[in-house]
XYZ file of N, CA and C in Angstrom:
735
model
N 9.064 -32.882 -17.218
C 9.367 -32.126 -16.004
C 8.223 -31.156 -15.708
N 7.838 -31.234 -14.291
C 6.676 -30.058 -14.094
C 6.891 -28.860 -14.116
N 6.315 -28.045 -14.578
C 6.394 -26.392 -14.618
C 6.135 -26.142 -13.146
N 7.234 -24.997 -12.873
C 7.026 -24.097 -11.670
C 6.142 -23.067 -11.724
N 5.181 -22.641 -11.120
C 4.600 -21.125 -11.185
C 5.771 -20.266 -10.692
N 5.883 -18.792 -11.299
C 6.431 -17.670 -10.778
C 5.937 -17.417 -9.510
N 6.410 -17.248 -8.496
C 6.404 -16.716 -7.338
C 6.148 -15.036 -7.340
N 5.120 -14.034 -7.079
C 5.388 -13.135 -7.254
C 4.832 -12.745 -5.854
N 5.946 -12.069 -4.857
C 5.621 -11.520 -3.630
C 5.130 -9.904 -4.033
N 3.722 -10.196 -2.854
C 2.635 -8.555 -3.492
C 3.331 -7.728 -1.961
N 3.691 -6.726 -2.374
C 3.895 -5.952 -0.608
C 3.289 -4.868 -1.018
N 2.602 -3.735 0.292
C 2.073 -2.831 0.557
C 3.187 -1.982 -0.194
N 4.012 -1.408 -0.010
C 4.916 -0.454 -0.436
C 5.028 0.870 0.615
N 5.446 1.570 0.332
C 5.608 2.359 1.620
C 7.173 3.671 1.355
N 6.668 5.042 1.865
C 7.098 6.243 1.354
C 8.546 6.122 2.035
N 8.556 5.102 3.269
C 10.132 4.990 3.454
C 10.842 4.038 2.956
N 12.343 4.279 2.642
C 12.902 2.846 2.304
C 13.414 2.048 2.867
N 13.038 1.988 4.269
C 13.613 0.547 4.791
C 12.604 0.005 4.890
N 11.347 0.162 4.157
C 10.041 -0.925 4.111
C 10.419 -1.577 2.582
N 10.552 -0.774 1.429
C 11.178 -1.848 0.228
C 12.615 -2.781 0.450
N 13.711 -2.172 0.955
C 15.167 -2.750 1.330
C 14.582 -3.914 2.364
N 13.568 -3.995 3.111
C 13.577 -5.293 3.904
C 12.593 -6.348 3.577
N 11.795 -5.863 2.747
C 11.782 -6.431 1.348
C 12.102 -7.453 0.441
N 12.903 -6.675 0.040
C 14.142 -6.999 -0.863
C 14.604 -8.589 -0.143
N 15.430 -7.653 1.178
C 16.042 -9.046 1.782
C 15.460 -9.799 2.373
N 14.207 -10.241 2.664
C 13.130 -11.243 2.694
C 12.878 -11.946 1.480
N 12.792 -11.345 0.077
C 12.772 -12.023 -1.298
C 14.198 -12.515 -1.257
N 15.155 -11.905 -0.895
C 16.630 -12.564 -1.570
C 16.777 -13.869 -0.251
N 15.941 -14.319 0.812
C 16.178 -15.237 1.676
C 15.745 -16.458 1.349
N 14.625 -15.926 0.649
C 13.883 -16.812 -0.342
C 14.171 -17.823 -1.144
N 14.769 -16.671 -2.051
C 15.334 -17.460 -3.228
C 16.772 -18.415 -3.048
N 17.232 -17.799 -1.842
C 18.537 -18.768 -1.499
C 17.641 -20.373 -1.108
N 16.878 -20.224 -0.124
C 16.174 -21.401 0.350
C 15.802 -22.181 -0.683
N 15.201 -21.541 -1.917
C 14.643 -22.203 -2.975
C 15.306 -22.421 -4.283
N 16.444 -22.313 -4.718
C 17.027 -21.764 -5.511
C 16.606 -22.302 -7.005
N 15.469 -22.936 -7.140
C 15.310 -23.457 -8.656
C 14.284 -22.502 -9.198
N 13.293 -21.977 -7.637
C 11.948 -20.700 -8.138
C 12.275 -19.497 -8.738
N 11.112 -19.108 -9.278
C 11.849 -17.578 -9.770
C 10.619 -16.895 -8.923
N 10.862 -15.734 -8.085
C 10.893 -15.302 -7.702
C 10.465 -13.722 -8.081
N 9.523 -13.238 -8.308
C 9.265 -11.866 -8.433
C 8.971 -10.870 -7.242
N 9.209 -9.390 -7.226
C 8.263 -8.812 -6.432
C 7.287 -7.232 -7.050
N 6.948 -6.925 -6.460
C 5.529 -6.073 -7.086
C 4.829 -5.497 -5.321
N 5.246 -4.027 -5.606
C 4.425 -3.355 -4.623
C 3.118 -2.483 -5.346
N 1.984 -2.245 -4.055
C 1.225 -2.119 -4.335
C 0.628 -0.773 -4.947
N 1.922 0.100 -3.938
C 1.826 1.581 -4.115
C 3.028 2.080 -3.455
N 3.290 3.103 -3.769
C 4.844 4.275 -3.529
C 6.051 3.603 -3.850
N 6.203 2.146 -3.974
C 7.184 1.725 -4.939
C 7.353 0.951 -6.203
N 8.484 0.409 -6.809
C 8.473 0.266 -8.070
C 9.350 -1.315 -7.809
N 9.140 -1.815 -8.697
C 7.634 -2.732 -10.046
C 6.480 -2.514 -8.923
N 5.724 -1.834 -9.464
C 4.224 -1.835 -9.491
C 3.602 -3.777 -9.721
N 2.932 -4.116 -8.693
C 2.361 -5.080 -9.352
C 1.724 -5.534 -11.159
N 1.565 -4.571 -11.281
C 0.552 -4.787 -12.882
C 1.858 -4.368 -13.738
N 3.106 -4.035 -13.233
C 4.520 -4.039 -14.213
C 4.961 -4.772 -14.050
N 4.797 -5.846 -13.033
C 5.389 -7.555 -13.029
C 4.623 -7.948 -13.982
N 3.433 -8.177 -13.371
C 2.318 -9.122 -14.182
C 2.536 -8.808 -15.813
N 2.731 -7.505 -16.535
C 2.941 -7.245 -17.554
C 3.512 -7.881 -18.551
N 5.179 -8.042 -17.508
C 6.019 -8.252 -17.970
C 6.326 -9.819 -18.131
N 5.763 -9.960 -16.881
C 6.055 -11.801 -17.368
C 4.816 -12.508 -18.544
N 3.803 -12.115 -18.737
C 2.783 -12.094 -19.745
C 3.692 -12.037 -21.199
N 4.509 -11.045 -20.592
C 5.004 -10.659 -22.320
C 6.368 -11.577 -22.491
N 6.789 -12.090 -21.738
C 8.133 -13.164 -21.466
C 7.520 -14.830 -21.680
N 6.197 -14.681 -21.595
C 5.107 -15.782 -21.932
C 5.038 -17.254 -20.838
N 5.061 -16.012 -19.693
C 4.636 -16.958 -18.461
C 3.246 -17.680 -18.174
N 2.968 -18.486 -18.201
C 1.397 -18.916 -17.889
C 1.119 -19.225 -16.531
N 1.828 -19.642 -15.712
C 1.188 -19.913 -14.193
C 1.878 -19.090 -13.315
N 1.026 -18.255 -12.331
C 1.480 -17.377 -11.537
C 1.314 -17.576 -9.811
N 2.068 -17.593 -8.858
C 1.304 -17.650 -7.590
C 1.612 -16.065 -7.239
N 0.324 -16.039 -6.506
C 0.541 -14.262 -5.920
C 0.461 -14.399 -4.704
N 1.458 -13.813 -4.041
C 1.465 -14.116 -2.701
C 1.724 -12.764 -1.984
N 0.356 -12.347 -1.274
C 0.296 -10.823 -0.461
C 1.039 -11.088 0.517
N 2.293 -10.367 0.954
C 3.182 -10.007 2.031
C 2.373 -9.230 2.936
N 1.667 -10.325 3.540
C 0.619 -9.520 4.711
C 0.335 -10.928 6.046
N 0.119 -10.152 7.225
C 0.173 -11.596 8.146
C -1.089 -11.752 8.618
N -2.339 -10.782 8.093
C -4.003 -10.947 7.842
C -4.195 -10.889 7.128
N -5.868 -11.338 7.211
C -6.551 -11.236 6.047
C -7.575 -9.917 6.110
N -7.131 -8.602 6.063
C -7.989 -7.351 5.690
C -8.281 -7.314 4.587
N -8.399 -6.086 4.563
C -8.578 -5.065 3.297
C -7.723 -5.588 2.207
N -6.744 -5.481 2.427
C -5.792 -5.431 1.078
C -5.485 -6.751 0.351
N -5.589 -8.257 1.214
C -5.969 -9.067 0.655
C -7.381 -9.167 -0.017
N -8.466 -8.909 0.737
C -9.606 -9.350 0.205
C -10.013 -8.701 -0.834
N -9.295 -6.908 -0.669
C -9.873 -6.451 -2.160
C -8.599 -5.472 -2.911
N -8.115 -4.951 -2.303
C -6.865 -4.053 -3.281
C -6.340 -5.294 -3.962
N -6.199 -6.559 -3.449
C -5.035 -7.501 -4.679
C -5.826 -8.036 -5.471
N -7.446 -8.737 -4.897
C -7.931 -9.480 -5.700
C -7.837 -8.566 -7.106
N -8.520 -6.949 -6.837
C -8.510 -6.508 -7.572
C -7.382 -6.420 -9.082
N -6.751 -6.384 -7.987
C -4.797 -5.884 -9.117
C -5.059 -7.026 -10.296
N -5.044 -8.088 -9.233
C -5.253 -9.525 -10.036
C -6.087 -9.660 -11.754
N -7.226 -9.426 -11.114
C -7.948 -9.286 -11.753
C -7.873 -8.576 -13.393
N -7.212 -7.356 -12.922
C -6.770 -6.627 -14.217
C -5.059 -7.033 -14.999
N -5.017 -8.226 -14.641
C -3.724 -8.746 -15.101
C -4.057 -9.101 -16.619
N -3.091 -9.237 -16.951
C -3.237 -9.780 -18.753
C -4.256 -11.396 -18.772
N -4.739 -11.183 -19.698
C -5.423 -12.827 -19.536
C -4.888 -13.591 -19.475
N -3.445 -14.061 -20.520
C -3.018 -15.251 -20.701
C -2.109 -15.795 -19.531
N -2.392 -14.918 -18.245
C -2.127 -15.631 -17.444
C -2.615 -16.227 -16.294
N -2.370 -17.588 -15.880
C -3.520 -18.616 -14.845
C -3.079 -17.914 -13.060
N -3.597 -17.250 -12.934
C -2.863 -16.422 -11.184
C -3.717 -17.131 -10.296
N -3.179 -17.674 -9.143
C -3.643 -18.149 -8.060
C -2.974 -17.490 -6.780
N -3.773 -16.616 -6.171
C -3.696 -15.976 -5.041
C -3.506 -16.530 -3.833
N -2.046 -16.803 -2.857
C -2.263 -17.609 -2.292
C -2.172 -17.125 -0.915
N -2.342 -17.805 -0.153
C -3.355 -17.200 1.335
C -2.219 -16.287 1.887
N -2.391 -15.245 2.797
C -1.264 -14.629 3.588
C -0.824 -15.103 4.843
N 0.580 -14.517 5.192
C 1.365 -15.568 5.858
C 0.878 -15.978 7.218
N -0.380 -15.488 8.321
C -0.295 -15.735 9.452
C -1.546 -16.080 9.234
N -2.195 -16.747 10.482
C -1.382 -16.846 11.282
C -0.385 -18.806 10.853
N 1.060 -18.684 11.584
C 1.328 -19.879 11.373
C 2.173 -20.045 13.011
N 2.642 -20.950 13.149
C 3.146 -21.316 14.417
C 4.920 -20.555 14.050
N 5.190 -20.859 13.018
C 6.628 -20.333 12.417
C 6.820 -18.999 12.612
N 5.982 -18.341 12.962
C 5.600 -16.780 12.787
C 5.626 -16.269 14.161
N 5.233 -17.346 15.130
C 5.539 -17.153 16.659
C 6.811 -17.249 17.105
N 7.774 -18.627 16.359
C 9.127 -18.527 16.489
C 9.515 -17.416 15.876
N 9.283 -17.023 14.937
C 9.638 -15.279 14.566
C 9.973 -14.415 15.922
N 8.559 -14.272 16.192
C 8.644 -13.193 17.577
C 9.467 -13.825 18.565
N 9.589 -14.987 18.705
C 10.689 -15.340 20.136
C 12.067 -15.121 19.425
N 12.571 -15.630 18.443
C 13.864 -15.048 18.081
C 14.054 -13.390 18.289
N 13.284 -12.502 17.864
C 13.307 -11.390 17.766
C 13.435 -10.523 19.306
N 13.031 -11.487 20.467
C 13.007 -11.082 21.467
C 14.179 -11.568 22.285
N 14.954 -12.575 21.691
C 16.078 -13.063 22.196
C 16.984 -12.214 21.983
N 16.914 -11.745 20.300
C 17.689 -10.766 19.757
C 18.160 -9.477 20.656
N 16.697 -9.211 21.215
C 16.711 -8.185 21.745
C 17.204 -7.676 23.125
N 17.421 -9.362 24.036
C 17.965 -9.404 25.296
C 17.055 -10.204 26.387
N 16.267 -10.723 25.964
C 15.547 -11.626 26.900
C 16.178 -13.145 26.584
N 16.070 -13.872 27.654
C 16.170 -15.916 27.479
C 15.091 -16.315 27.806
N 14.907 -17.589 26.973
C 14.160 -18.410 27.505
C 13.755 -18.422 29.212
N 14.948 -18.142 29.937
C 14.806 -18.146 31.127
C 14.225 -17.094 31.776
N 13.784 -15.720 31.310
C 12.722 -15.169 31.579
C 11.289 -15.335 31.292
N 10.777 -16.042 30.833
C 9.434 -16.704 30.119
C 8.664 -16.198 31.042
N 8.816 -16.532 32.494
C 7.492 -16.578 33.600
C 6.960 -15.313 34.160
N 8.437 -14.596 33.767
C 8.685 -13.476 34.969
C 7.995 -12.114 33.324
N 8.130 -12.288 32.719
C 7.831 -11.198 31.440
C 6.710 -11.423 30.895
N 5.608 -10.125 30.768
C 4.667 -9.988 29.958
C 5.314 -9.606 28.560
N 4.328 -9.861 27.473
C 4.961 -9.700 26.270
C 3.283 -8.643 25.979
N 4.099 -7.258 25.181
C 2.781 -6.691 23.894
C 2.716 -6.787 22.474
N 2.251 -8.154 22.310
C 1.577 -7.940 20.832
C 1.206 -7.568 19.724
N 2.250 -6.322 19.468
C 1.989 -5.049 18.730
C 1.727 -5.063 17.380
N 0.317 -5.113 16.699
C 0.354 -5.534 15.366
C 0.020 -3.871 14.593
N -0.506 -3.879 13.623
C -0.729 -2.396 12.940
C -1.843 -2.115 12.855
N -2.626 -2.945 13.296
C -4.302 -3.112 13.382
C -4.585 -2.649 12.403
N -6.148 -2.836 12.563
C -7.138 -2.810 11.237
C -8.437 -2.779 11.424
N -9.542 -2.213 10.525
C -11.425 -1.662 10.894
C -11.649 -3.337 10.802
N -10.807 -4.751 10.110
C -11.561 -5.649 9.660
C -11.840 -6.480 11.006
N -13.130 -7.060 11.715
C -13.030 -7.521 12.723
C -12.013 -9.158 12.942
N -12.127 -9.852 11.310
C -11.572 -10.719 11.679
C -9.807 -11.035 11.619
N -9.617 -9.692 11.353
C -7.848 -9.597 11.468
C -7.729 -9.073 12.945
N -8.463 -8.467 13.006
C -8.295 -8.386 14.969
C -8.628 -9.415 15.670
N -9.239 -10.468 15.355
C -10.130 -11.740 15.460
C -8.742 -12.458 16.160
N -7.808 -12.497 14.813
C -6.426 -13.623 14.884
C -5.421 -13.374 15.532
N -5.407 -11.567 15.672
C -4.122 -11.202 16.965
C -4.467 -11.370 18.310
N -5.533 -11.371 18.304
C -6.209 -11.950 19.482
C -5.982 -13.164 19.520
N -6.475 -14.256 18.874
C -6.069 -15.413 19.630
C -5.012 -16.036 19.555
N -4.072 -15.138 18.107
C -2.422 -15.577 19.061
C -1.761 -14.997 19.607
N -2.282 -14.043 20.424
C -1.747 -13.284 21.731
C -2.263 -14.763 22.791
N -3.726 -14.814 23.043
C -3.748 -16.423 23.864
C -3.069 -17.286 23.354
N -2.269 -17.763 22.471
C -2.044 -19.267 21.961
C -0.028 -19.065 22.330
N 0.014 -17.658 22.455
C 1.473 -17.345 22.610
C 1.650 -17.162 24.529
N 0.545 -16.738 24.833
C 0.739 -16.772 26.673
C 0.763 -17.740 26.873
N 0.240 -19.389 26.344
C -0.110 -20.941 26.866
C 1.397 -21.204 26.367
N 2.251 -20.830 26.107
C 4.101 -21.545 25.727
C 4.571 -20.945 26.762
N 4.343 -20.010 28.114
C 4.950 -20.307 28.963
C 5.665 -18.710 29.738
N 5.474 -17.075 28.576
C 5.087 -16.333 28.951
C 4.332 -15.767 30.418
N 4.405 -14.362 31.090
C 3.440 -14.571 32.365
C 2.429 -13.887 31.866
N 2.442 -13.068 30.927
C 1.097 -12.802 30.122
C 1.226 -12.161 28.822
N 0.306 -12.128 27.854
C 0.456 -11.653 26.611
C -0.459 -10.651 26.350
N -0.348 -9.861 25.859
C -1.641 -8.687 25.330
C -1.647 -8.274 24.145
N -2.141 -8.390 23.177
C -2.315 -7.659 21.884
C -2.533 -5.982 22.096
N -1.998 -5.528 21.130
C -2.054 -4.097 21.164
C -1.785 -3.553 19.174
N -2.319 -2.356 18.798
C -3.162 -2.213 17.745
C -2.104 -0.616 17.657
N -1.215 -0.401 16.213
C -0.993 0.986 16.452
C -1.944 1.535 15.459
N -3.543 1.250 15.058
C -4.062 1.917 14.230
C -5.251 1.487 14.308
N -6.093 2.248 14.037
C -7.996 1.783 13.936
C -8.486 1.038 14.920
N -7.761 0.725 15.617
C -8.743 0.290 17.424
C -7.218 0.018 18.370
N -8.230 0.010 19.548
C -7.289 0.264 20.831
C -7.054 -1.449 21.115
N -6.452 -1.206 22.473
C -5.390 -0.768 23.047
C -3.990 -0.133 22.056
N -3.714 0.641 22.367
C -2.447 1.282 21.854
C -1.363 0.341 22.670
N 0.152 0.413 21.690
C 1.270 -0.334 22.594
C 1.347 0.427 23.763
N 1.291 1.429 24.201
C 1.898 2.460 25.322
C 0.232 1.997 26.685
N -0.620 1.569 26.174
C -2.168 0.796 27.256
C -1.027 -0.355 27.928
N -0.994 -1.072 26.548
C -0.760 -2.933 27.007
C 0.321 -2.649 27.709
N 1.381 -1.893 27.836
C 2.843 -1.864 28.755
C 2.163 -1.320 29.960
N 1.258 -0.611 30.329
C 1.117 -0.308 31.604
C -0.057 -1.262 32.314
N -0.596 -1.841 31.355
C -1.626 -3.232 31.939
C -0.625 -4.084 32.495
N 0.114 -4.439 31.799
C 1.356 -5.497 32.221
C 2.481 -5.099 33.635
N 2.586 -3.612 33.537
C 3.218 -3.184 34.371
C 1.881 -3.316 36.073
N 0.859 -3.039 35.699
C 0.105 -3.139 36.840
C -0.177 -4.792 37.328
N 0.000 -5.390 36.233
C -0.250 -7.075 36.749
C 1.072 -7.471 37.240
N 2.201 -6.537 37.248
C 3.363 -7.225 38.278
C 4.400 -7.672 37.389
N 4.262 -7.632 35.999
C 5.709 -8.250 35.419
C 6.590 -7.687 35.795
N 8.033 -8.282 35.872
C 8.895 -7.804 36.504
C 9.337 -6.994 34.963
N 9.288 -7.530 33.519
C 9.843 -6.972 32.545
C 8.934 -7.103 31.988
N 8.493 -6.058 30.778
C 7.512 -5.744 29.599
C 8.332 -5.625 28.771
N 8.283 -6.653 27.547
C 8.784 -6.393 25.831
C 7.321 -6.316 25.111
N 8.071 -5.817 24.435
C 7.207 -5.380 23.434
C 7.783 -6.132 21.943
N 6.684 -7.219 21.426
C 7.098 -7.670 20.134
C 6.476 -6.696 18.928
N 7.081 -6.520 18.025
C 6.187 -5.883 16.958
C 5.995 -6.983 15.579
N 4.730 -7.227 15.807
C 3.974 -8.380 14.555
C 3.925 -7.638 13.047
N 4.681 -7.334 12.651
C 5.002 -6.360 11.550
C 5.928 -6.821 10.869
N 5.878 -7.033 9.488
C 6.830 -7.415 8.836
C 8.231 -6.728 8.346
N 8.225 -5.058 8.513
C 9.285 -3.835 8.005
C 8.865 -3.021 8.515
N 9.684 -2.217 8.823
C 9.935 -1.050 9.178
C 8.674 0.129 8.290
N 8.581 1.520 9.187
C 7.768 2.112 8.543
C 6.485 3.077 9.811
N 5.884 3.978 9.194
C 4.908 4.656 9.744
C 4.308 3.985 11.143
N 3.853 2.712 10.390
C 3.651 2.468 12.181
C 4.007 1.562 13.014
N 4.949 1.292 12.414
C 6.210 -0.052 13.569
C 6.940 1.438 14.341
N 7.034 2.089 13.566
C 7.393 3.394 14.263
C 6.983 3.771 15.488
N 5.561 3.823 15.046
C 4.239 4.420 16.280
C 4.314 3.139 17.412
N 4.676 2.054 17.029
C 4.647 1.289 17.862
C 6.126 1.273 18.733
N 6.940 1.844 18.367
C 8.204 1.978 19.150
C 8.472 3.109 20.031
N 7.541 4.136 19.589
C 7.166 5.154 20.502
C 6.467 4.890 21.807
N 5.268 3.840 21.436
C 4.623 3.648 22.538
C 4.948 2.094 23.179
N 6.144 2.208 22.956
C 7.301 0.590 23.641
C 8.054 1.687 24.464
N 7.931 2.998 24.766
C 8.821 3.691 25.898
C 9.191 3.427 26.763
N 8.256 3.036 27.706
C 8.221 2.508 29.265
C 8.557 1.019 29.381
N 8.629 0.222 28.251
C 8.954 -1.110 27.880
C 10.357 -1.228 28.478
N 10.640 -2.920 28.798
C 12.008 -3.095 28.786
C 12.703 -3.631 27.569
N 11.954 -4.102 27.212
C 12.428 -4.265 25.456
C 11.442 -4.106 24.573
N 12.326 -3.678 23.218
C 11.584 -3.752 22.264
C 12.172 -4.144 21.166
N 11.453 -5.679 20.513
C 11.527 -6.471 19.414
C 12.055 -5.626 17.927
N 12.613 -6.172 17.224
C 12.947 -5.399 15.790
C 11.739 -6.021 15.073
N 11.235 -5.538 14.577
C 10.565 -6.526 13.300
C 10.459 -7.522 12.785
N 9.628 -8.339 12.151
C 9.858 -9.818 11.974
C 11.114 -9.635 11.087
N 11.094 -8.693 9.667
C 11.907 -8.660 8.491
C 12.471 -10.139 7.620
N 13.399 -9.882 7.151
C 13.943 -11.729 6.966
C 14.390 -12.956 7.389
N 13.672 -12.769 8.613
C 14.062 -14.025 9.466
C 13.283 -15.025 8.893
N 14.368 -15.946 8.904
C 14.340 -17.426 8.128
C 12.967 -17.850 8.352
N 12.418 -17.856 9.594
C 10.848 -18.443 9.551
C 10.168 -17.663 8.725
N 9.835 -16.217 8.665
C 9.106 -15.514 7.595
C 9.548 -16.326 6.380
N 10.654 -16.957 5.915
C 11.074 -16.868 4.070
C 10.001 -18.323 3.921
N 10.149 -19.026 5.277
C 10.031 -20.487 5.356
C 8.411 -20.580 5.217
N 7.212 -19.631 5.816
C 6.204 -19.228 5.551
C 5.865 -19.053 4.346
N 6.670 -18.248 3.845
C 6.101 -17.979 2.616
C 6.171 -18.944 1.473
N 7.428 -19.502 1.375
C 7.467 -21.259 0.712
C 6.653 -22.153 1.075
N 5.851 -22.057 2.188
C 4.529 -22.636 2.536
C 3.499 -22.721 1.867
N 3.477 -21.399 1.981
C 2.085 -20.949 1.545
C 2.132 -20.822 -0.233
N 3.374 -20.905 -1.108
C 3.283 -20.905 -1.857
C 3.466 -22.500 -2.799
N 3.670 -23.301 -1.440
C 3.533 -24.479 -2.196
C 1.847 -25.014 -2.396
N 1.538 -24.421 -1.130
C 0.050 -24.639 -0.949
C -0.532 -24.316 -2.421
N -0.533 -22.923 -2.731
C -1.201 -22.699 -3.728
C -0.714 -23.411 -4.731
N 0.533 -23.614 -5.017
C 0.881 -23.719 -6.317
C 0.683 -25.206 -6.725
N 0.202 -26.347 -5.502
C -0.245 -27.552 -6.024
C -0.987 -27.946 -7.185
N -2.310 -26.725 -7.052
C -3.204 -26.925 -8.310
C -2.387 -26.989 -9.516
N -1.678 -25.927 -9.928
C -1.424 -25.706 -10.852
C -0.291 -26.894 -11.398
N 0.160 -26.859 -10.849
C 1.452 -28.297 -10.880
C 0.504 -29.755 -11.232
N -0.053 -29.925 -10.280
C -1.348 -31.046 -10.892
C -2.218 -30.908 -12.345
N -2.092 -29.995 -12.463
C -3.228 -29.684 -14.109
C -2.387 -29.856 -14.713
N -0.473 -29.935 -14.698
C -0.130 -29.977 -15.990
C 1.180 -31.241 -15.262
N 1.031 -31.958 -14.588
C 1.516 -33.588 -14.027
C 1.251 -34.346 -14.859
């Protein structure tokens, strides 16, 4: 029988708790979908298991294959170097394969349209509604690179226009893109927020969703996020399954 790698979801962590609690219930959506994986999680900072107190611990339980999977929907900073790093200082005897973060994916767009249904729009407004894009931005050019072009790849399904908007380290702010949209004539402006939990600046982004006619909840545990991440962790975890087939 082939060995499974541990699944260990990496999240940012965060000083409020409805960023660990949604979390939580994104890992527990998971494991229902999957129910033979095991499943870890490990934040990066302000909450507990600490990544390097997972990794520890399954080392010492005498785990050998690991997938690490950053709860992030770019590729910045914190993939390219806060995890590699973490990684890195893990116990030896274990084989970790870092596997890519969740966006962009097409599943991740049905995210945001559920979330906006949720919120009070139909399908049958598509033409008549601009949508803002609201991600948490970032200094890295090519994570601004990708909200950008699935802000275009999300206006071509039928939207009357889409705009990306940034609540951190570059502009447009959400509170720009609602009045761009409002000057191009939509009859309604929502506002999606491309954010996985709650927190500091899904916050900032709900502030500047004021003048909005809606505003999206968060991706959180909606079934396409759990379904992403079983993606991406089968992806990685092929190698390892093959070396010992």
């Amino acid at each position: 029988m082939r060995h499974q790698p541990v699944l260990l979801v990496i999240a940012h962590g965060s000083r409020d708790p409805r960023h660990a609690a949604t979390v939580h219930a994104l890992v527990r959506r998971v494991r229902a979908k999957r129910p033979g994986l095991r499943v870890e999680t490990g934040f990066l900072d302000f909450n507990i298991p600490s990544v390097n107190g997972v990794l520890e611990s399954l080392a010492a339980e005498g785990v050998r294959d690991v997938v690490a999977l950053p709860l992030l929907l770019t590729r910045a900073f914190h993939a390219k170097s806060d995890i590699p790093a973490v990684l890195r200082a893990a116990p030896r005897r274990l084989r970790i394969r870092q596997a890519e973060v969740l966006g962009p994916s097409p599943l991740l767009l049905s995210a945001l349209e559920r979330r906006l249904y949720e919120a009070g729009l139909t399908p049958a407004d598509k033409s008549s509604t601009g949508i803002v894009l609201a991600s948490a931005g970032s200094t890295d050019p090519e994570a601004l690179a990708v909200i950008a072009d699935l802000a275009r790849e999300w206006r071509h399904t039928g939207w009357r226009d889409v705009r990306p908007a940034f609540a951190s380290a570059s502009g447009p702010r959400t509170e720009d893109a609602v009045r761009a949209l409002r000057e191009l004539g939509c009859a309604r402006v929502a506002v999606a927020r491309y954010v996985l939990a709650p927190g500091f600046l899904p916050d900032r982004i709900a502030r500047g969703a004021a003048e909005a006619d809606v505003l999206a909840d968060v991706l959180g545990p909606a079934p396409e996020v759990a379904r992403v991440l079983l993606e991406r962790y089968d992806e990685a975890s092929l190698p390892a399954l093959a070396a010992v087939g």
